[in-house]
Short mmCIF file of C-alpha atoms in Angstrom, two decimals:
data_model
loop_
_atom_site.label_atom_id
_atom_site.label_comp_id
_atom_site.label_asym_id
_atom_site.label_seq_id
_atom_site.Cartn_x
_atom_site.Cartn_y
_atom_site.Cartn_z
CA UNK A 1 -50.42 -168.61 211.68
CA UNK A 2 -52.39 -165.29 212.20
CA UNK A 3 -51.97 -162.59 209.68
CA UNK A 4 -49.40 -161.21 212.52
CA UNK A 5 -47.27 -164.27 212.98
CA UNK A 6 -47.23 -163.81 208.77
CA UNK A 7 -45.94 -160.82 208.63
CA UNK A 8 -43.41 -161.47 211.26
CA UNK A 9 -42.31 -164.25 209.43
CA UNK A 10 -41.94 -162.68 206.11
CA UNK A 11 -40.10 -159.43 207.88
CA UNK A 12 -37.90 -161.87 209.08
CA UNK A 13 -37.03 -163.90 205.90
CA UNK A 14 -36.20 -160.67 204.08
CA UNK A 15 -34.28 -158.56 206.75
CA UNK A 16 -32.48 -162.41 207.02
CA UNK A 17 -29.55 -162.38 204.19
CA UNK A 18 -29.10 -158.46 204.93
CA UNK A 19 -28.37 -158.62 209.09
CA UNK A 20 -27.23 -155.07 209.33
CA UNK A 21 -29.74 -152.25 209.77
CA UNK A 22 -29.78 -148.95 210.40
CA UNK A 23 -31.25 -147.90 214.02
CA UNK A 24 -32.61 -144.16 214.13
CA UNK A 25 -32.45 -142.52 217.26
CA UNK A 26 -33.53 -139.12 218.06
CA UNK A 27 -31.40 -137.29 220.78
CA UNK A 28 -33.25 -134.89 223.18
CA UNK A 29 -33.27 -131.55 220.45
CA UNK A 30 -35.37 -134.40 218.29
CA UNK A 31 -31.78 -134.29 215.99
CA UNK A 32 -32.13 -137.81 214.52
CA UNK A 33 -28.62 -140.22 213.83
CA UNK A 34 -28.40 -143.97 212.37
CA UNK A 35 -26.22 -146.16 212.39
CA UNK A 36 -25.30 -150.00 211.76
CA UNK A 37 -26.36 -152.71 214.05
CA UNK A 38 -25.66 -156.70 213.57
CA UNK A 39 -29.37 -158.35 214.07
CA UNK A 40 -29.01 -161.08 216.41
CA UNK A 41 -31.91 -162.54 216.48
CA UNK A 42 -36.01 -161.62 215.49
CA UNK A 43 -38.55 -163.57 217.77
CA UNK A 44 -41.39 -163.20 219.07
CA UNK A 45 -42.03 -159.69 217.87
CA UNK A 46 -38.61 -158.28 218.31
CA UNK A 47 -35.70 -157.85 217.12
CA UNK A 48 -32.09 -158.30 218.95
CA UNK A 49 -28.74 -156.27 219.09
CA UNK A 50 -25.93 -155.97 221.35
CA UNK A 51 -24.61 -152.68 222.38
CA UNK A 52 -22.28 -151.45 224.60
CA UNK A 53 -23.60 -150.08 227.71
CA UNK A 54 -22.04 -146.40 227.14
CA UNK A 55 -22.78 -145.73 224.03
CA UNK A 56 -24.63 -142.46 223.68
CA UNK A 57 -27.63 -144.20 222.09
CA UNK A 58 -28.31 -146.10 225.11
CA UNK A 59 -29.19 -142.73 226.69
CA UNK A 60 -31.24 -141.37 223.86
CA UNK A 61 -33.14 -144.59 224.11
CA UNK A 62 -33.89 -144.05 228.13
CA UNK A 63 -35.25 -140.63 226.70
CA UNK A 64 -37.22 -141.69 223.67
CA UNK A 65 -37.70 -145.39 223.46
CA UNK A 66 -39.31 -144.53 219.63
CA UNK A 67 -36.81 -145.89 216.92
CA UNK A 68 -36.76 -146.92 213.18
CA UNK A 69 -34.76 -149.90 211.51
CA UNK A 70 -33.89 -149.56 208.05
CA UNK A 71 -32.48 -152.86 206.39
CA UNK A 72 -31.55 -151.87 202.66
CA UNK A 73 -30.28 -154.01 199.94
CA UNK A 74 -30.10 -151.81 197.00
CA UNK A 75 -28.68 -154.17 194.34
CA UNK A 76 -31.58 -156.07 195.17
CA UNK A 77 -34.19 -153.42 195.26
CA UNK A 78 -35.06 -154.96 199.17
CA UNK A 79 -35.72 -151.94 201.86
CA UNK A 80 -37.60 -152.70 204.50
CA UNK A 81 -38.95 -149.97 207.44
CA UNK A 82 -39.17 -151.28 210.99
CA UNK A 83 -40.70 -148.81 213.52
CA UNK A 84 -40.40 -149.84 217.08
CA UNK A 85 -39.86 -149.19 221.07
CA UNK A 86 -36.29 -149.89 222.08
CA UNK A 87 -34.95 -150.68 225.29
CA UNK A 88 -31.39 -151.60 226.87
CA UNK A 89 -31.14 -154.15 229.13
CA UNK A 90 -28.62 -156.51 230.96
CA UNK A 91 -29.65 -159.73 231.21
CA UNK A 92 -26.85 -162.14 231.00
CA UNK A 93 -28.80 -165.61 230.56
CA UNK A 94 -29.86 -164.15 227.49
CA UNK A 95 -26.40 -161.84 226.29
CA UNK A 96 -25.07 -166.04 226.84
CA UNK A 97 -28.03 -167.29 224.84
CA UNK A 98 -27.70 -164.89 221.67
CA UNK A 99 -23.66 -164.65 221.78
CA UNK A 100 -22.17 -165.55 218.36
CA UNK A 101 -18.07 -165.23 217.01
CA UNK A 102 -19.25 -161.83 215.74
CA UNK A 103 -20.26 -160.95 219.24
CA UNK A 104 -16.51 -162.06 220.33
CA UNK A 105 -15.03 -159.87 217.91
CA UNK A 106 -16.92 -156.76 219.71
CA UNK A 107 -16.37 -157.54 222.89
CA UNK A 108 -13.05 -159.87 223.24
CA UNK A 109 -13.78 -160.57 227.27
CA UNK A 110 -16.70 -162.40 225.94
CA UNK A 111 -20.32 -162.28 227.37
CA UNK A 112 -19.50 -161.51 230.99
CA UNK A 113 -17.86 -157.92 230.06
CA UNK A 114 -19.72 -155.77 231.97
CA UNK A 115 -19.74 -153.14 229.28
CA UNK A 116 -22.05 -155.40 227.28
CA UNK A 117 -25.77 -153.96 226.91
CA UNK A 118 -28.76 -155.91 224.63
CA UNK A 119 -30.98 -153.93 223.32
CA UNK A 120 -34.36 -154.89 222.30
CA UNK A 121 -37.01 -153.30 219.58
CA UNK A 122 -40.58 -154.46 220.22
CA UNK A 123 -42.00 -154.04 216.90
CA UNK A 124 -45.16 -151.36 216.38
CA UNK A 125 -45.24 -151.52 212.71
CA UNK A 126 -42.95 -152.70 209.76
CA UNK A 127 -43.26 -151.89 205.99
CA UNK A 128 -41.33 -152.91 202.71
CA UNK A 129 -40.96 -151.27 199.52
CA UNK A 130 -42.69 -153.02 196.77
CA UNK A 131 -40.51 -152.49 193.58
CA UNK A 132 -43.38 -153.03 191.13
CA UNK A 133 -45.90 -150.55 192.78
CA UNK A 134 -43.22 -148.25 193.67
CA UNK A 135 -44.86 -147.69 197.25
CA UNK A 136 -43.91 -149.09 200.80
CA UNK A 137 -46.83 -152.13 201.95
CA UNK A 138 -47.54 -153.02 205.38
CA UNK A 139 -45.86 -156.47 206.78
CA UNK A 140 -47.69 -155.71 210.79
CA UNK A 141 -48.90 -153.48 213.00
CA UNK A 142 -49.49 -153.56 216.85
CA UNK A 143 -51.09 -151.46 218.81
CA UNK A 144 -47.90 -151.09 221.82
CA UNK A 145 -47.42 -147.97 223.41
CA UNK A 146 -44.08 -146.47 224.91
CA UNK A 147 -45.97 -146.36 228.83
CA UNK A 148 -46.57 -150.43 227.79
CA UNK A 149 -43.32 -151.10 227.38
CA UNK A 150 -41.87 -149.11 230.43
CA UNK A 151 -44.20 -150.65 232.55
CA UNK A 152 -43.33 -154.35 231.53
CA UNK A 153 -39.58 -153.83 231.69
CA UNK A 154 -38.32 -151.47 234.55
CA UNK A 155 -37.37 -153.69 236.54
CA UNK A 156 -34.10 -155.18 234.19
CA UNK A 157 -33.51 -151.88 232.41
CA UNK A 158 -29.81 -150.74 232.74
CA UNK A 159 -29.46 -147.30 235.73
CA UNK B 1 -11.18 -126.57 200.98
CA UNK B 2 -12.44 -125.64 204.16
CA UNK B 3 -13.29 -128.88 206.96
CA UNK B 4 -16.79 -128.30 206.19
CA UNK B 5 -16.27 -128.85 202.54
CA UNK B 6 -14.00 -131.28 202.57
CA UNK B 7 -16.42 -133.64 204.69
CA UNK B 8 -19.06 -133.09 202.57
CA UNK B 9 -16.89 -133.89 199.38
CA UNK B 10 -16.42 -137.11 201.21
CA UNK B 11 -19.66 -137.83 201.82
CA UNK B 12 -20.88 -137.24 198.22
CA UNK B 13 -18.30 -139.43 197.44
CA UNK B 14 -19.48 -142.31 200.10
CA UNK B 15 -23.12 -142.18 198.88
CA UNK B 16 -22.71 -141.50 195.06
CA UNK B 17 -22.81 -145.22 194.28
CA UNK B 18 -25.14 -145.92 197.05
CA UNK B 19 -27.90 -143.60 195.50
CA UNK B 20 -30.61 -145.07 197.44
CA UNK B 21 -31.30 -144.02 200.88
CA UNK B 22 -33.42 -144.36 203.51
CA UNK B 23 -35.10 -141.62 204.69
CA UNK B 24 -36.59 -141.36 208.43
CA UNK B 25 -39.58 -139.18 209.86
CA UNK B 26 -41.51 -138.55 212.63
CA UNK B 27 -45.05 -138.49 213.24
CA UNK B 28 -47.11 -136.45 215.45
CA UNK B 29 -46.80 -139.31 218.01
CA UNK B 30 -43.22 -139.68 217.24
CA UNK B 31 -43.72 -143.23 215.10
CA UNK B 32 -40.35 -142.96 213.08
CA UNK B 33 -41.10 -144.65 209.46
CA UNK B 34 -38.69 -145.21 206.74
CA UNK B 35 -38.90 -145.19 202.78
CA UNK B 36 -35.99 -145.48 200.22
CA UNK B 37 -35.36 -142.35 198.32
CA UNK B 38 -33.55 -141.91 195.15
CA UNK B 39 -31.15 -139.12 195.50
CA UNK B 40 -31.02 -136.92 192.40
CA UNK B 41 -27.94 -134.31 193.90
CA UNK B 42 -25.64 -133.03 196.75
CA UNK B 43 -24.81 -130.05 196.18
CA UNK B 44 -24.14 -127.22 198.68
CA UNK B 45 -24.78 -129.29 201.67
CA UNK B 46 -28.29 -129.93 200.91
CA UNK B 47 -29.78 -133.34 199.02
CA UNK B 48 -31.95 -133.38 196.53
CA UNK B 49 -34.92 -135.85 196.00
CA UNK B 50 -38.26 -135.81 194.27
CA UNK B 51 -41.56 -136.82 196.22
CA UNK B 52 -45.19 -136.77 195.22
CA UNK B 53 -46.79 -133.96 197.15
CA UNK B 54 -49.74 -135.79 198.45
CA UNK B 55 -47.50 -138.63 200.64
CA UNK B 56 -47.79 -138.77 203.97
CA UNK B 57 -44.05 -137.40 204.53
CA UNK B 58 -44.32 -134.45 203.58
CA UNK B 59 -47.08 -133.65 205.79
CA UNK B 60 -44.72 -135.05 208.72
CA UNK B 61 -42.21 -133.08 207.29
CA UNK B 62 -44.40 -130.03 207.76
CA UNK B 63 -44.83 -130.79 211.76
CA UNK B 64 -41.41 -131.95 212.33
CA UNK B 65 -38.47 -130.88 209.76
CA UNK B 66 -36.01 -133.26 212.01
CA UNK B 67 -34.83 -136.48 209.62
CA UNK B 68 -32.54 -138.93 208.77
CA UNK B 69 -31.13 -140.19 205.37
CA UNK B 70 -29.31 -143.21 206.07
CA UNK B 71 -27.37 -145.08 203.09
CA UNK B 72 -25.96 -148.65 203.23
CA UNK B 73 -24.14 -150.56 201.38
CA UNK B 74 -23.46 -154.09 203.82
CA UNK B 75 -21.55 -155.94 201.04
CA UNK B 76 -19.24 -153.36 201.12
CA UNK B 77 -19.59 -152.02 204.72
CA UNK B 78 -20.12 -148.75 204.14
CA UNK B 79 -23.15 -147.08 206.21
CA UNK B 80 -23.32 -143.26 206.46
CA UNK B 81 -25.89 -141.61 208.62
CA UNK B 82 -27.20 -137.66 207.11
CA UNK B 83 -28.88 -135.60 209.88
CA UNK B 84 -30.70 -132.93 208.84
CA UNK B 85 -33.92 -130.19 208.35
CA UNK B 86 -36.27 -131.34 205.28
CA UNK B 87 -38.53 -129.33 203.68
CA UNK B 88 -40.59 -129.94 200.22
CA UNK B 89 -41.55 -127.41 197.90
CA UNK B 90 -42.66 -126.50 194.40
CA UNK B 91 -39.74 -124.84 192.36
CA UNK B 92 -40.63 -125.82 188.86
CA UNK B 93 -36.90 -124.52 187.32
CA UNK B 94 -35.00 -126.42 189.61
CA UNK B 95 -37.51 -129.70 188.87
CA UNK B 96 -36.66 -129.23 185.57
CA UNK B 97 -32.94 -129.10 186.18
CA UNK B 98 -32.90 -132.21 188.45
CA UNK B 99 -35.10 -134.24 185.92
CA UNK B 100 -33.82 -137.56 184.74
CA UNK B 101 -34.76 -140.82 182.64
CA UNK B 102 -35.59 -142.53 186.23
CA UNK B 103 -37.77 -139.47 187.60
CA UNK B 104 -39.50 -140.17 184.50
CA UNK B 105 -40.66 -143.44 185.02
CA UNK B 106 -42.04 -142.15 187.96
CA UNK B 107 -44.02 -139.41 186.89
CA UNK B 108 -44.59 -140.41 183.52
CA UNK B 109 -46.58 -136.96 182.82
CA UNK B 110 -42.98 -135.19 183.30
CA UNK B 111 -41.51 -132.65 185.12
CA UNK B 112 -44.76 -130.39 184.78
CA UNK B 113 -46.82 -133.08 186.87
CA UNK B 114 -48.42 -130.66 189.22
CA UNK B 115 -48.15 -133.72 192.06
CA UNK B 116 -44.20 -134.04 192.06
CA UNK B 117 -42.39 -132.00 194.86
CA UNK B 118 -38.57 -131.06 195.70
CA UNK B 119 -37.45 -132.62 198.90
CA UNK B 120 -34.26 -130.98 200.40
CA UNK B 121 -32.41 -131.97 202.91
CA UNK B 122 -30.39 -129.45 204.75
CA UNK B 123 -27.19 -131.25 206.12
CA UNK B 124 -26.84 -130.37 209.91
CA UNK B 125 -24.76 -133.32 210.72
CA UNK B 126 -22.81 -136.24 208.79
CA UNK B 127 -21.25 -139.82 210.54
CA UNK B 128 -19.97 -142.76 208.75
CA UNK B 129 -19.23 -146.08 209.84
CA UNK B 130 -15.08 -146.74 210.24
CA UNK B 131 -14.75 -150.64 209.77
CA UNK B 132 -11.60 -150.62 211.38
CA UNK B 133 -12.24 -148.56 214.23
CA UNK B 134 -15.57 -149.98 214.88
CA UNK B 135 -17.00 -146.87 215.71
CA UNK B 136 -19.16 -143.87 213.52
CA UNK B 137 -16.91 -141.03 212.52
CA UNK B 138 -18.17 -137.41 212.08
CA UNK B 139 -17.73 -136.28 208.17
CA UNK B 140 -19.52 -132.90 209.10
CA UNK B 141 -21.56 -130.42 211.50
CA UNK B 142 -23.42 -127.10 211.12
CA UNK B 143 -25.45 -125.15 213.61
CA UNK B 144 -28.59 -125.18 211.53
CA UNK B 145 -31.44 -124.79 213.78
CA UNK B 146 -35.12 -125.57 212.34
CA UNK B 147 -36.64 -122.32 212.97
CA UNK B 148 -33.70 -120.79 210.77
CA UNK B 149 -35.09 -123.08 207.77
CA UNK B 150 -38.53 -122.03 208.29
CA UNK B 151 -37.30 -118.29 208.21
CA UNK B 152 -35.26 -119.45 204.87
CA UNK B 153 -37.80 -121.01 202.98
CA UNK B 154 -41.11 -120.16 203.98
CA UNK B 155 -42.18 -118.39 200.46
CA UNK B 156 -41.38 -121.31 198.42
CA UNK B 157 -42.80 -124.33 200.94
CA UNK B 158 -45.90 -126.11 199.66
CA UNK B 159 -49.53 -125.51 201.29
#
């Protein structure tokens, strides 16, 4: 493994036993809001969620792809910072692929609701506190761009 | 009580056990980053944290006062989302009165370390996460704009 494919695999073993992160948004006025989203899965560079399709984050992501995900276990001392570009997308071989019971609960029609959205955060850069030097160290880094990722996905993102 | 007060009571009340949050900024190119901060009050909708003067937030801070404090607790379910304007200054009384045992162990040289800096942040808007409902529930809202800060606080904000 590269030092990238390391890093990705240690994000992923610690953001693991905590699932739910924060996602940051930032509406058009640059007014930032979080809140809680179930990780679904965390391949290849990105991380997973479901979503419904009109939720109001779904438009503040088609305006500003740049997010954050916070997962924090404070009775652990475990917070880890993922910065990344979102997007929303329908794609239904893969809403079947990543469904789970927790999925069901959300959306009771199941995956072919039409109202379901995924949306995906390519990773730029992830960090994690470390308790004994009482400062955040880097886990990656890429060098992806929002005009990158608009270019390589327009043609599945949702109207 | 008025509303305003009453959904900040509840929110001190949400996050007092939480104490750690995670605190989102912005770069210059809009990166969003996230570190856990240790919240030492809420008090008159503003929270209260200590910083060391020379990290990189507060010089995002200083080009974009737009942030997020998000707390979580997943064992419990409890997430809360804080909107607001930061800004970090140098107000040695009110270091003094917010100084505790774990601010300490921080800055070991105590509260006259000329490298530790207030970090308020000015409530504009407050969610939480209703289980039941499934859905993020408003606790409060102000009209705070940035520039009004800037008018506020200018005399007191660091260099």
């Amino acid at each position: 493994m590269d030092t990238h494919q390391q890093g990705f695999a240690k994000l992923v073993t610690m953001i693991d036993a905590i699932e739910v992160g924060m996602l940051t948004t930032a509406d058009e006025a640059g007014h930032m809001r979080s809140r809680p989203m179930a990780t679904q899965r965390a391949e290849d560079g990105c991380l997973w969620f479901f979503t419904s399709r009109d939720s109001p984050k779904v438009e503040e992501i088609r305006k500003d792809c740049q997010v954050n995900v916070s997962y924090s276990d404070p009775a652990n001392q475990i917070f880890v910072s993922v910065s990344g570009l979102a997007r929303t997308l329908r794609d239904e071989a893969r809403i079947r692929e990543l469904w789970t019971g927790q999925a069901q609960r959300w959306f009771p029609e199941g995956p072919e609701d039409p109202r379901i959205a995924l949306l995906s955060v390519e990773i730029t850069a992830a960090e994690y506190w470390d308790v004994d030097a009482c400062k955040m160290r880097a886990l990656l880094k890429t060098n992806a761009s929002p005009s990158e990722l608009e270019a390589a996905t327009e043609h599945k993102a949702l109207s």
